[in-house]
mmCIF file of N, CA and C in Angstrom:
data_model
loop_
_atom_site.group_PDB
_atom_site.id
_atom_site.type_symbol
_atom_site.label_atom_id
_atom_site.label_comp_id
_atom_site.label_asym_id
_atom_site.label_seq_id
_atom_site.Cartn_x
_atom_site.Cartn_y
_atom_site.Cartn_z
ATOM 1 N N MET L 1 99.107 77.647 229.031
ATOM 2 C CA MET L 1 100.098 76.644 228.675
ATOM 3 C C MET L 1 99.404 75.700 227.745
ATOM 4 N N THR L 2 100.173 75.141 226.705
ATOM 5 C CA THR L 2 99.599 74.432 225.903
ATOM 6 C C THR L 2 99.808 72.829 226.096
ATOM 7 N N THR L 3 98.556 72.329 225.926
ATOM 8 C CA THR L 3 98.543 70.772 226.344
ATOM 9 C C THR L 3 98.915 69.895 225.009
ATOM 10 N N HIS L 4 99.800 69.379 224.998
ATOM 11 C CA HIS L 4 100.074 68.349 223.894
ATOM 12 C C HIS L 4 99.514 67.021 223.929
ATOM 13 N N THR L 5 99.220 66.633 223.074
ATOM 14 C CA THR L 5 98.701 65.063 222.814
ATOM 15 C C THR L 5 99.455 64.360 222.477
ATOM 16 N N ASN L 6 99.912 63.366 222.987
ATOM 17 C CA ASN L 6 101.013 62.265 222.662
ATOM 18 C C ASN L 6 100.193 61.013 221.673
ATOM 19 N N LEU L 7 100.619 60.891 220.449
ATOM 20 C CA LEU L 7 99.541 59.921 219.848
ATOM 21 C C LEU L 7 100.607 58.933 219.540
ATOM 22 N N LEU L 8 101.966 58.927 220.078
ATOM 23 C CA LEU L 8 102.725 57.818 219.804
ATOM 24 C C LEU L 8 102.962 57.130 221.010
ATOM 25 N N GLY L 9 102.320 57.540 222.305
ATOM 26 C CA GLY L 9 102.583 56.774 223.627
ATOM 27 C C GLY L 9 103.696 57.124 224.460
ATOM 28 N N GLY L 10 104.687 57.971 224.013
ATOM 29 C CA GLY L 10 105.835 58.366 224.635
ATOM 30 C C GLY L 10 105.617 59.307 225.719
ATOM 31 N N PRO L 11 106.598 59.623 226.514
ATOM 32 C CA PRO L 11 106.291 60.686 227.799
ATOM 33 C C PRO L 11 105.688 61.482 227.324
ATOM 34 N N GLU L 12 104.897 62.444 228.599
ATOM 35 C CA GLU L 12 104.628 63.459 228.608
ATOM 36 C C GLU L 12 105.313 64.500 228.475
ATOM 37 N N PRO L 13 104.794 66.014 228.079
ATOM 38 C CA PRO L 13 106.058 66.997 228.246
ATOM 39 C C PRO L 13 106.346 67.284 229.640
ATOM 40 N N THR L 14 107.418 67.745 230.018
ATOM 41 C CA THR L 14 108.087 68.068 231.124
ATOM 42 C C THR L 14 107.902 69.482 231.237
ATOM 43 N N TYR L 15 107.312 69.941 232.478
ATOM 44 C CA TYR L 15 107.450 71.528 232.850
ATOM 45 C C TYR L 15 108.066 72.019 233.852
ATOM 46 N N LEU L 16 109.101 72.370 233.747
ATOM 47 C CA LEU L 16 109.575 73.030 235.146
ATOM 48 C C LEU L 16 109.006 73.752 236.178
ATOM 49 N N PRO L 17 109.306 73.968 237.260
ATOM 50 C CA PRO L 17 108.351 74.993 238.013
ATOM 51 C C PRO L 17 109.185 76.146 237.780
ATOM 52 N N GLU L 18 108.433 77.349 238.327
ATOM 53 C CA GLU L 18 108.967 78.743 237.855
ATOM 54 C C GLU L 18 109.625 79.082 239.068
ATOM 55 N N ASN L 19 110.584 79.952 238.815
ATOM 56 C CA ASN L 19 111.079 80.787 239.714
ATOM 57 C C ASN L 19 110.695 82.101 239.852
ATOM 58 N N GLU L 20 109.786 82.905 240.322
ATOM 59 C CA GLU L 20 109.408 84.025 240.371
ATOM 60 C C GLU L 20 110.238 85.104 240.539
ATOM 61 N N GLU L 21 111.065 84.924 241.732
ATOM 62 C CA GLU L 21 111.702 85.701 242.600
ATOM 63 C C GLU L 21 113.166 85.883 241.774
ATOM 64 N N ALA L 22 113.555 84.982 240.994
ATOM 65 C CA ALA L 22 114.721 84.998 240.244
ATOM 66 C C ALA L 22 114.310 85.692 238.746
ATOM 67 N N TYR L 23 113.326 85.496 238.068
ATOM 68 C CA TYR L 23 112.777 86.473 237.172
ATOM 69 C C TYR L 23 112.618 87.933 237.706
ATOM 70 N N ARG L 24 112.247 88.088 238.786
ATOM 71 C CA ARG L 24 112.174 89.190 239.359
ATOM 72 C C ARG L 24 113.334 90.197 239.575
ATOM 73 N N LEU L 25 114.133 89.393 239.983
ATOM 74 C CA LEU L 25 115.798 89.926 240.058
ATOM 75 C C LEU L 25 116.384 89.915 238.614
ATOM 76 N N LEU L 26 116.249 89.208 237.734
ATOM 77 C CA LEU L 26 116.963 89.637 236.780
ATOM 78 C C LEU L 26 116.182 90.711 235.804
ATOM 79 N N GLY L 27 114.864 90.562 235.811
ATOM 80 C CA GLY L 27 114.004 91.333 235.139
ATOM 81 C C GLY L 27 113.885 92.948 235.845
ATOM 82 N N GLU L 28 113.160 93.070 236.627
ATOM 83 C CA GLU L 28 112.621 94.110 237.279
ATOM 84 C C GLU L 28 113.743 94.860 238.208
ATOM 85 N N GLU L 29 114.561 94.059 238.652
ATOM 86 C CA GLU L 29 115.537 94.768 239.546
ATOM 87 C C GLU L 29 117.074 94.460 238.931
ATOM 88 N N SER L 30 117.047 94.314 237.668
ATOM 89 C CA SER L 30 118.458 94.430 236.780
ATOM 90 C C SER L 30 119.681 93.710 237.595
ATOM 91 N N VAL L 31 119.319 92.949 238.459
ATOM 92 C CA VAL L 31 120.441 91.985 238.996
ATOM 93 C C VAL L 31 121.083 91.184 238.377
ATOM 94 N N ALA L 32 122.634 91.325 238.110
ATOM 95 C CA ALA L 32 123.620 90.707 237.389
ATOM 96 C C ALA L 32 123.282 88.974 237.478
ATOM 97 N N PRO L 33 123.141 88.596 236.454
ATOM 98 C CA PRO L 33 123.082 87.204 236.192
ATOM 99 C C PRO L 33 123.806 86.253 237.073
ATOM 100 N N VAL L 34 125.212 86.993 237.288
ATOM 101 C CA VAL L 34 126.031 86.195 238.255
ATOM 102 C C VAL L 34 125.568 86.126 240.163
ATOM 103 N N GLU L 35 124.919 87.023 240.300
ATOM 104 C CA GLU L 35 124.306 87.426 241.761
ATOM 105 C C GLU L 35 123.336 86.511 241.740
ATOM 106 N N VAL L 36 122.419 86.354 240.558
ATOM 107 C CA VAL L 36 120.974 85.567 240.711
ATOM 108 C C VAL L 36 121.276 83.873 240.265
ATOM 109 N N ALA L 37 122.743 84.001 239.648
ATOM 110 C CA ALA L 37 123.176 82.220 239.933
ATOM 111 C C ALA L 37 123.760 81.974 241.342
ATOM 112 N N ALA L 38 124.440 82.816 242.124
ATOM 113 C CA ALA L 38 124.760 82.535 243.358
ATOM 114 C C ALA L 38 123.513 82.409 244.346
ATOM 115 N N LYS L 39 122.414 83.358 244.122
ATOM 116 C CA LYS L 39 121.522 83.128 244.945
ATOM 117 C C LYS L 39 120.598 81.978 244.853
ATOM 118 N N PHE L 40 120.315 81.904 243.415
ATOM 119 C CA PHE L 40 119.710 80.405 243.076
ATOM 120 C C PHE L 40 120.142 79.746 242.231
ATOM 121 N N PRO L 41 121.320 78.937 242.744
ATOM 122 C CA PRO L 41 122.231 77.990 241.967
ATOM 123 C C PRO L 41 121.394 76.988 240.936
ATOM 124 N N THR L 42 120.085 76.727 241.065
ATOM 125 C CA THR L 42 119.272 75.888 240.416
ATOM 126 C C THR L 42 118.455 76.457 239.419
ATOM 127 N N PHE L 43 118.722 77.787 239.200
ATOM 128 C CA PHE L 43 118.022 78.358 238.193
ATOM 129 C C PHE L 43 118.808 78.805 237.024
ATOM 130 N N SER L 44 118.507 77.833 236.005
ATOM 131 C CA SER L 44 119.281 77.325 234.625
ATOM 132 C C SER L 44 119.516 78.617 233.742
ATOM 133 N N LEU L 45 118.601 79.407 233.925
ATOM 134 C CA LEU L 45 118.483 80.659 232.976
ATOM 135 C C LEU L 45 119.654 81.549 233.404
ATOM 136 N N ALA L 46 119.863 81.839 234.611
ATOM 137 C CA ALA L 46 121.291 82.709 235.190
ATOM 138 C C ALA L 46 122.399 81.964 234.511
ATOM 139 N N TRP L 47 122.850 80.922 234.703
ATOM 140 C CA TRP L 47 123.825 79.972 233.947
ATOM 141 C C TRP L 47 123.779 80.355 232.923
ATOM 142 N N ALA L 48 122.625 80.346 231.824
ATOM 143 C CA ALA L 48 122.470 80.300 230.238
ATOM 144 C C ALA L 48 122.982 81.928 229.929
ATOM 145 N N LEU L 49 122.684 82.938 230.762
ATOM 146 C CA LEU L 49 123.062 84.210 230.528
ATOM 147 C C LEU L 49 124.280 84.175 230.531
ATOM 148 N N LEU L 50 125.125 83.608 231.745
ATOM 149 C CA LEU L 50 126.229 83.667 232.254
ATOM 150 C C LEU L 50 127.076 82.963 230.944
ATOM 151 N N ALA L 51 126.702 82.107 230.475
ATOM 152 C CA ALA L 51 127.480 81.629 229.321
ATOM 153 C C ALA L 51 127.392 82.092 228.234
ATOM 154 N N ASP L 52 126.111 82.571 227.759
ATOM 155 C CA ASP L 52 126.104 83.474 226.562
ATOM 156 C C ASP L 52 127.119 84.807 226.673
ATOM 157 N N GLU L 53 126.952 85.253 227.778
ATOM 158 C CA GLU L 53 128.329 86.661 228.223
ATOM 159 C C GLU L 53 129.463 86.354 227.750
ATOM 160 N N ALA L 54 130.031 85.132 228.451
ATOM 161 C CA ALA L 54 131.314 84.796 228.327
ATOM 162 C C ALA L 54 131.663 84.474 227.014
ATOM 163 N N PHE L 55 131.018 83.779 226.438
ATOM 164 C CA PHE L 55 130.942 83.355 224.881
ATOM 165 C C PHE L 55 131.176 84.836 224.127
ATOM 166 N N GLU L 56 130.385 85.441 224.136
ATOM 167 C CA GLU L 56 130.149 86.975 223.216
ATOM 168 C C GLU L 56 131.604 87.504 223.824
ATOM 169 N N ARG L 57 132.204 87.436 224.745
ATOM 170 C CA ARG L 57 133.464 88.077 225.087
ATOM 171 C C ARG L 57 134.676 87.114 224.530
ATOM 172 N N GLY L 58 134.449 86.193 223.748
ATOM 173 C CA GLY L 58 135.474 85.191 223.548
ATOM 174 C C GLY L 58 136.241 84.420 224.963
ATOM 175 N N ALA L 59 135.457 84.398 225.907
ATOM 176 C CA ALA L 59 135.612 83.232 227.116
ATOM 177 C C ALA L 59 135.155 81.966 226.691
ATOM 178 N N VAL L 60 135.628 81.406 225.657
ATOM 179 C CA VAL L 60 134.888 79.950 225.409
ATOM 180 C C VAL L 60 135.021 78.787 226.464
ATOM 181 N N VAL L 61 135.960 78.513 226.891
ATOM 182 C CA VAL L 61 136.182 77.834 228.169
ATOM 183 C C VAL L 61 135.026 78.041 229.357
ATOM 184 N N GLU L 62 135.058 79.583 229.769
ATOM 185 C CA GLU L 62 134.252 79.764 230.526
ATOM 186 C C GLU L 62 132.854 79.754 230.516
ATOM 187 N N SER L 63 132.572 79.599 228.986
ATOM 188 C CA SER L 63 131.067 79.701 228.672
ATOM 189 C C SER L 63 130.839 78.323 228.862
ATOM 190 N N TYR L 64 131.524 77.479 228.316
ATOM 191 C CA TYR L 64 131.404 76.193 228.454
ATOM 192 C C TYR L 64 131.190 75.431 230.011
ATOM 193 N N ALA L 65 131.844 76.169 230.829
ATOM 194 C CA ALA L 65 131.499 75.550 232.207
ATOM 195 C C ALA L 65 130.419 75.884 232.571
ATOM 196 N N TYR L 66 129.909 77.369 232.416
ATOM 197 C CA TYR L 66 128.738 78.121 232.705
ATOM 198 C C TYR L 66 127.643 77.093 232.443
ATOM 199 N N ALA L 67 127.698 76.872 230.901
ATOM 200 C CA ALA L 67 126.346 76.046 230.025
ATOM 201 C C ALA L 67 126.503 74.941 231.004
ATOM 202 N N ARG L 68 127.439 73.968 231.079
ATOM 203 C CA ARG L 68 127.450 72.836 231.603
ATOM 204 C C ARG L 68 126.950 72.576 233.092
ATOM 205 N N THR L 69 127.250 73.952 233.926
ATOM 206 C CA THR L 69 126.464 73.853 235.113
ATOM 207 C C THR L 69 125.274 73.935 235.012
ATOM 208 N N GLY L 70 124.663 74.926 234.160
ATOM 209 C CA GLY L 70 123.317 75.167 234.255
ATOM 210 C C GLY L 70 122.518 73.853 233.533
ATOM 211 N N TYR L 71 123.172 73.048 232.860
ATOM 212 C CA TYR L 71 122.775 71.836 231.871
ATOM 213 C C TYR L 71 122.450 70.950 233.007
ATOM 214 N N HIS L 72 123.237 70.560 233.880
ATOM 215 C CA HIS L 72 123.181 69.872 234.965
ATOM 216 C C HIS L 72 122.267 70.205 235.898
ATOM 217 N N ARG L 73 122.382 71.445 236.331
ATOM 218 C CA ARG L 73 121.235 72.060 237.229
ATOM 219 C C ARG L 73 119.917 71.793 236.935
ATOM 220 N N GLY L 74 119.725 71.880 235.276
ATOM 221 C CA GLY L 74 118.507 71.819 234.882
ATOM 222 C C GLY L 74 118.037 70.037 234.762
ATOM 223 N N LEU L 75 119.048 69.391 234.316
ATOM 224 C CA LEU L 75 118.581 67.761 234.279
ATOM 225 C C LEU L 75 118.105 67.148 235.711
ATOM 226 N N ASP L 76 119.042 67.906 236.687
ATOM 227 C CA ASP L 76 118.413 67.317 238.366
ATOM 228 C C ASP L 76 117.304 68.011 238.206
ATOM 229 N N ALA L 77 116.610 69.379 237.726
ATOM 230 C CA ALA L 77 115.403 69.769 237.881
ATOM 231 C C ALA L 77 114.367 69.092 236.903
ATOM 232 N N LEU L 78 114.909 68.763 235.981
ATOM 233 C CA LEU L 78 113.859 67.460 234.997
ATOM 234 C C LEU L 78 113.571 66.651 235.698
ATOM 235 N N ARG L 79 114.329 65.856 236.188
ATOM 236 C CA ARG L 79 114.208 64.207 237.072
ATOM 237 C C ARG L 79 113.296 64.628 238.208
ATOM 238 N N ARG L 80 113.535 65.975 239.046
ATOM 239 C CA ARG L 80 112.752 66.283 240.012
ATOM 240 C C ARG L 80 110.996 66.291 239.310
ATOM 241 N N ALA L 81 111.015 66.931 238.272
ATOM 242 C CA ALA L 81 109.584 67.062 237.857
ATOM 243 C C ALA L 81 108.878 66.034 237.279
ATOM 244 N N GLY L 82 109.954 64.782 237.194
ATOM 245 C CA GLY L 82 109.220 63.514 236.432
ATOM 246 C C GLY L 82 109.731 62.966 235.369
ATOM 247 N N TRP L 83 110.612 63.729 234.528
ATOM 248 C CA TRP L 83 111.319 63.335 233.371
ATOM 249 C C TRP L 83 112.306 62.269 233.803
ATOM 250 N N LYS L 84 111.755 61.277 232.461
ATOM 251 C CA LYS L 84 112.821 59.664 232.879
ATOM 252 C C LYS L 84 113.946 60.181 232.103
ATOM 253 N N GLY L 85 114.441 60.937 231.196
ATOM 254 C CA GLY L 85 115.723 60.878 230.151
ATOM 255 C C GLY L 85 115.635 61.367 229.042
ATOM 256 N N HIS L 86 114.101 61.558 228.601
ATOM 257 C CA HIS L 86 113.819 61.740 227.069
ATOM 258 C C HIS L 86 112.369 62.312 227.226
ATOM 259 N N GLY L 87 111.924 62.706 226.248
ATOM 260 C CA GLY L 87 110.913 63.202 226.111
ATOM 261 C C GLY L 87 110.758 64.993 225.885
ATOM 262 N N PRO L 88 109.553 65.420 225.500
ATOM 263 C CA PRO L 88 109.349 66.954 225.218
ATOM 264 C C PRO L 88 109.943 67.661 226.579
ATOM 265 N N VAL L 89 110.484 68.770 226.418
ATOM 266 C CA VAL L 89 110.694 69.622 227.316
ATOM 267 C C VAL L 89 110.268 70.987 226.630
ATOM 268 N N PRO L 90 109.037 71.417 226.392
ATOM 269 C CA PRO L 90 108.839 72.561 225.341
ATOM 270 C C PRO L 90 109.020 73.911 225.679
ATOM 271 N N TRP L 91 109.594 74.485 224.429
ATOM 272 C CA TRP L 91 110.230 75.719 224.796
ATOM 273 C C TRP L 91 109.318 76.785 224.954
ATOM 274 N N GLU L 92 108.011 76.782 224.871
ATOM 275 C CA GLU L 92 107.293 77.414 225.086
ATOM 276 C C GLU L 92 106.908 77.683 226.750
ATOM 277 N N HIS L 93 107.422 76.864 227.385
ATOM 278 C CA HIS L 93 106.965 77.174 228.806
ATOM 279 C C HIS L 93 108.120 77.751 229.578
ATOM 280 N N ARG L 94 108.291 78.712 229.841
ATOM 281 C CA ARG L 94 109.289 79.821 230.326
ATOM 282 C C ARG L 94 110.068 79.250 231.346
ATOM 283 N N ALA L 95 109.970 78.471 232.174
ATOM 284 C CA ALA L 95 110.753 77.827 233.054
ATOM 285 C C ALA L 95 111.925 76.686 232.336
ATOM 286 N N ASN L 96 111.424 76.250 231.181
ATOM 287 C CA ASN L 96 112.257 75.393 230.605
ATOM 288 C C ASN L 96 113.416 76.049 229.703
ATOM 289 N N ARG L 97 113.243 77.315 229.418
ATOM 290 C CA ARG L 97 114.192 77.954 228.616
ATOM 291 C C ARG L 97 115.780 78.074 229.176
ATOM 292 N N GLY L 98 115.660 78.251 230.466
ATOM 293 C CA GLY L 98 116.821 78.062 230.857
ATOM 294 C C GLY L 98 117.565 76.612 230.723
ATOM 295 N N PHE L 99 117.355 75.835 230.802
ATOM 296 C CA PHE L 99 117.619 74.329 230.716
ATOM 297 C C PHE L 99 117.974 74.564 228.943
ATOM 298 N N LEU L 100 117.305 74.760 228.444
ATOM 299 C CA LEU L 100 117.156 74.261 226.699
ATOM 300 C C LEU L 100 118.359 75.423 226.441
ATOM 301 N N ARG L 101 118.344 76.598 226.703
ATOM 302 C CA ARG L 101 119.457 77.723 226.340
ATOM 303 C C ARG L 101 120.934 77.057 227.213
ATOM 304 N N CYS L 102 120.884 76.590 228.272
ATOM 305 C CA CYS L 102 122.308 75.854 228.732
ATOM 306 C C CYS L 102 122.476 74.872 227.689
ATOM 307 N N LEU L 103 121.622 73.933 227.143
ATOM 308 C CA LEU L 103 121.797 72.998 226.277
ATOM 309 C C LEU L 103 122.669 73.345 224.929
ATOM 310 N N ALA L 104 122.072 74.340 224.536
ATOM 311 C CA ALA L 104 122.436 75.122 223.428
ATOM 312 C C ALA L 104 123.840 75.745 223.318
ATOM 313 N N GLY L 105 123.893 76.299 224.715
ATOM 314 C CA GLY L 105 125.174 77.012 225.139
ATOM 315 C C GLY L 105 126.274 76.132 225.081
ATOM 316 N N LEU L 106 125.990 74.848 225.827
ATOM 317 C CA LEU L 106 127.006 73.668 225.895
ATOM 318 C C LEU L 106 127.454 72.902 224.341
ATOM 319 N N ALA L 107 126.261 73.037 223.742
ATOM 320 C CA ALA L 107 126.684 72.429 222.247
ATOM 321 C C ALA L 107 127.702 73.447 221.686
ATOM 322 N N ARG L 108 127.437 74.637 221.512
ATOM 323 C CA ARG L 108 127.954 75.626 220.660
ATOM 324 C C ARG L 108 129.410 75.776 221.369
ATOM 325 N N ALA L 109 129.859 76.139 222.845
ATOM 326 C CA ALA L 109 130.948 76.061 223.260
ATOM 327 C C ALA L 109 131.586 74.642 223.075
ATOM 328 N N ALA L 110 131.369 73.352 222.978
ATOM 329 C CA ALA L 110 131.987 72.363 222.810
ATOM 330 C C ALA L 110 132.261 72.191 221.461
ATOM 331 N N GLY L 111 131.639 72.814 220.291
ATOM 332 C CA GLY L 111 132.063 72.687 218.834
ATOM 333 C C GLY L 111 133.400 73.511 218.802
ATOM 334 N N GLU L 112 133.173 74.836 219.328
ATOM 335 C CA GLU L 112 134.663 75.864 219.935
ATOM 336 C C GLU L 112 135.688 74.930 220.132
ATOM 337 N N ILE L 113 135.513 74.248 221.217
ATOM 338 C CA ILE L 113 136.560 73.727 221.615
ATOM 339 C C ILE L 113 137.054 72.534 221.082
ATOM 340 N N GLY L 114 136.449 71.910 220.029
ATOM 341 C CA GLY L 114 136.811 70.835 219.264
ATOM 342 C C GLY L 114 136.401 69.529 219.796
ATOM 343 N N GLU L 115 135.148 69.552 220.924
ATOM 344 C CA GLU L 115 134.386 68.566 221.322
ATOM 345 C C GLU L 115 133.316 68.363 220.149
ATOM 346 N N LYS L 116 133.595 67.701 218.937
ATOM 347 C CA LYS L 116 132.947 67.249 218.098
ATOM 348 C C LYS L 116 131.534 66.457 218.547
ATOM 349 N N ASP L 117 132.052 65.224 218.731
ATOM 350 C CA ASP L 117 130.784 64.481 219.592
ATOM 351 C C ASP L 117 129.954 65.175 220.621
ATOM 352 N N GLU L 118 130.482 65.767 221.504
ATOM 353 C CA GLU L 118 129.625 66.296 222.283
ATOM 354 C C GLU L 118 128.389 67.617 221.750
ATOM 355 N N ASN L 119 128.985 68.075 220.670
ATOM 356 C CA ASN L 119 128.600 69.397 220.067
ATOM 357 C C ASN L 119 127.549 68.798 219.586
ATOM 358 N N GLU L 120 128.060 67.584 218.938
ATOM 359 C CA GLU L 120 126.604 66.642 217.991
ATOM 360 C C GLU L 120 125.277 66.191 218.610
ATOM 361 N N ARG L 121 126.136 65.756 219.760
ATOM 362 C CA ARG L 121 125.438 65.200 221.054
ATOM 363 C C ARG L 121 124.090 66.123 221.478
ATOM 364 N N CYS L 122 124.593 67.139 221.410
ATOM 365 C CA CYS L 122 124.047 68.504 222.586
ATOM 366 C C CYS L 122 122.776 68.932 221.652
ATOM 367 N N TRP L 123 123.617 68.913 220.215
ATOM 368 C CA TRP L 123 122.425 69.838 219.456
ATOM 369 C C TRP L 123 120.991 68.529 219.366
ATOM 370 N N GLN L 124 121.361 67.298 219.267
ATOM 371 C CA GLN L 124 120.547 66.207 218.828
ATOM 372 C C GLN L 124 119.665 66.219 220.278
ATOM 373 N N PHE L 125 120.207 66.272 221.319
ATOM 374 C CA PHE L 125 119.064 66.260 222.320
ATOM 375 C C PHE L 125 118.146 67.490 222.603
ATOM 376 N N LEU L 126 118.878 68.632 222.263
ATOM 377 C CA LEU L 126 118.131 69.898 222.344
ATOM 378 C C LEU L 126 117.018 69.814 220.946
ATOM 379 N N GLN L 127 117.393 68.904 219.650
ATOM 380 C CA GLN L 127 116.241 68.767 219.089
ATOM 381 C C GLN L 127 115.082 67.835 219.430
ATOM 382 N N ASP L 128 115.654 66.602 220.024
ATOM 383 C CA ASP L 128 114.874 65.717 220.412
ATOM 384 C C ASP L 128 113.759 66.272 221.415
ATOM 385 N N SER L 129 114.291 67.391 222.495
ATOM 386 C CA SER L 129 113.564 67.970 223.304
ATOM 387 C C SER L 129 112.256 68.893 223.014
ATOM 388 N N SER L 130 112.975 69.490 221.898
ATOM 389 C CA SER L 130 112.184 70.815 221.398
ATOM 390 C C SER L 130 112.509 71.074 220.183
ATOM 391 N N ALA L 131 111.786 70.713 219.188
ATOM 392 C CA ALA L 131 112.451 71.374 217.714
ATOM 393 C C ALA L 131 112.030 73.010 217.744
ATOM 394 N N GLU L 132 111.022 73.613 218.542
ATOM 395 C CA GLU L 132 110.975 74.998 218.888
ATOM 396 C C GLU L 132 112.519 75.504 219.228
ATOM 397 N N ALA L 133 113.184 74.954 220.342
ATOM 398 C CA ALA L 133 114.347 75.644 220.973
ATOM 399 C C ALA L 133 115.449 75.349 219.899
ATOM 400 N N TYR L 134 115.347 74.423 219.426
ATOM 401 C CA TYR L 134 116.355 73.934 218.411
ATOM 402 C C TYR L 134 116.173 74.869 217.073
ATOM 403 N N ALA L 135 115.184 75.091 216.695
ATOM 404 C CA ALA L 135 115.261 76.445 215.847
ATOM 405 C C ALA L 135 115.428 77.734 215.977
ATOM 406 N N GLU L 136 115.154 77.872 217.344
ATOM 407 C CA GLU L 136 115.545 79.232 217.803
ATOM 408 C C GLU L 136 117.066 79.647 218.179
ATOM 409 N N LEU L 137 117.447 78.381 218.481
ATOM 410 C CA LEU L 137 118.751 78.600 219.471
ATOM 411 C C LEU L 137 120.037 77.883 218.423
ATOM 412 N N HIS L 138 119.651 77.366 217.358
ATOM 413 C CA HIS L 138 120.929 76.593 216.534
ATOM 414 C C HIS L 138 121.076 77.848 215.356
ATOM 415 N N GLY L 139 122.370 77.636 215.527
ATOM 416 C CA GLY L 139 122.977 78.856 214.671
ATOM 417 C C GLY L 139 123.858 78.513 213.583
#
C-alpha cells in the first residue's frame, strides 16, 4: 500500500476494509454479482458490476439505481473508516474501487437520464477523491 504525504494539511487518505470472501466469490467461484450483493450488501464492487451490466444492456434507470445503492453503501463504509466527507480515496487500494466505480456509474447514468447537475457533481467528486480513478473511469 502506498503511503501518501499530505503537504497541505488536509485529511489523510481513506482505505476501506477488504472483503476477501466477496472477492473470492466473484473471482474464484464466478458467483453472479447479484448473488454477491445479496450476501454482502455493503460490498460496493458488486453494485458497480450490476450497474455496469445494466448500463451495457441499455437499462439506464436500473444502472442508476444499482450505482446509487453502491455509492450510498460506500459512503457509509467510508464514514466508518474515518472519512469526514472529503479527502483522498485512493484508486490503487482495491477495496476503494467499488465505491469509486459506483460514483462513476452514478455520474454516467445521471448524464444519460438528463440529471446534468448530478452528473457534473459526481464526476467532480470522483476527480476530487482520486485523480487516478477519474482518469481510468471518465469516458
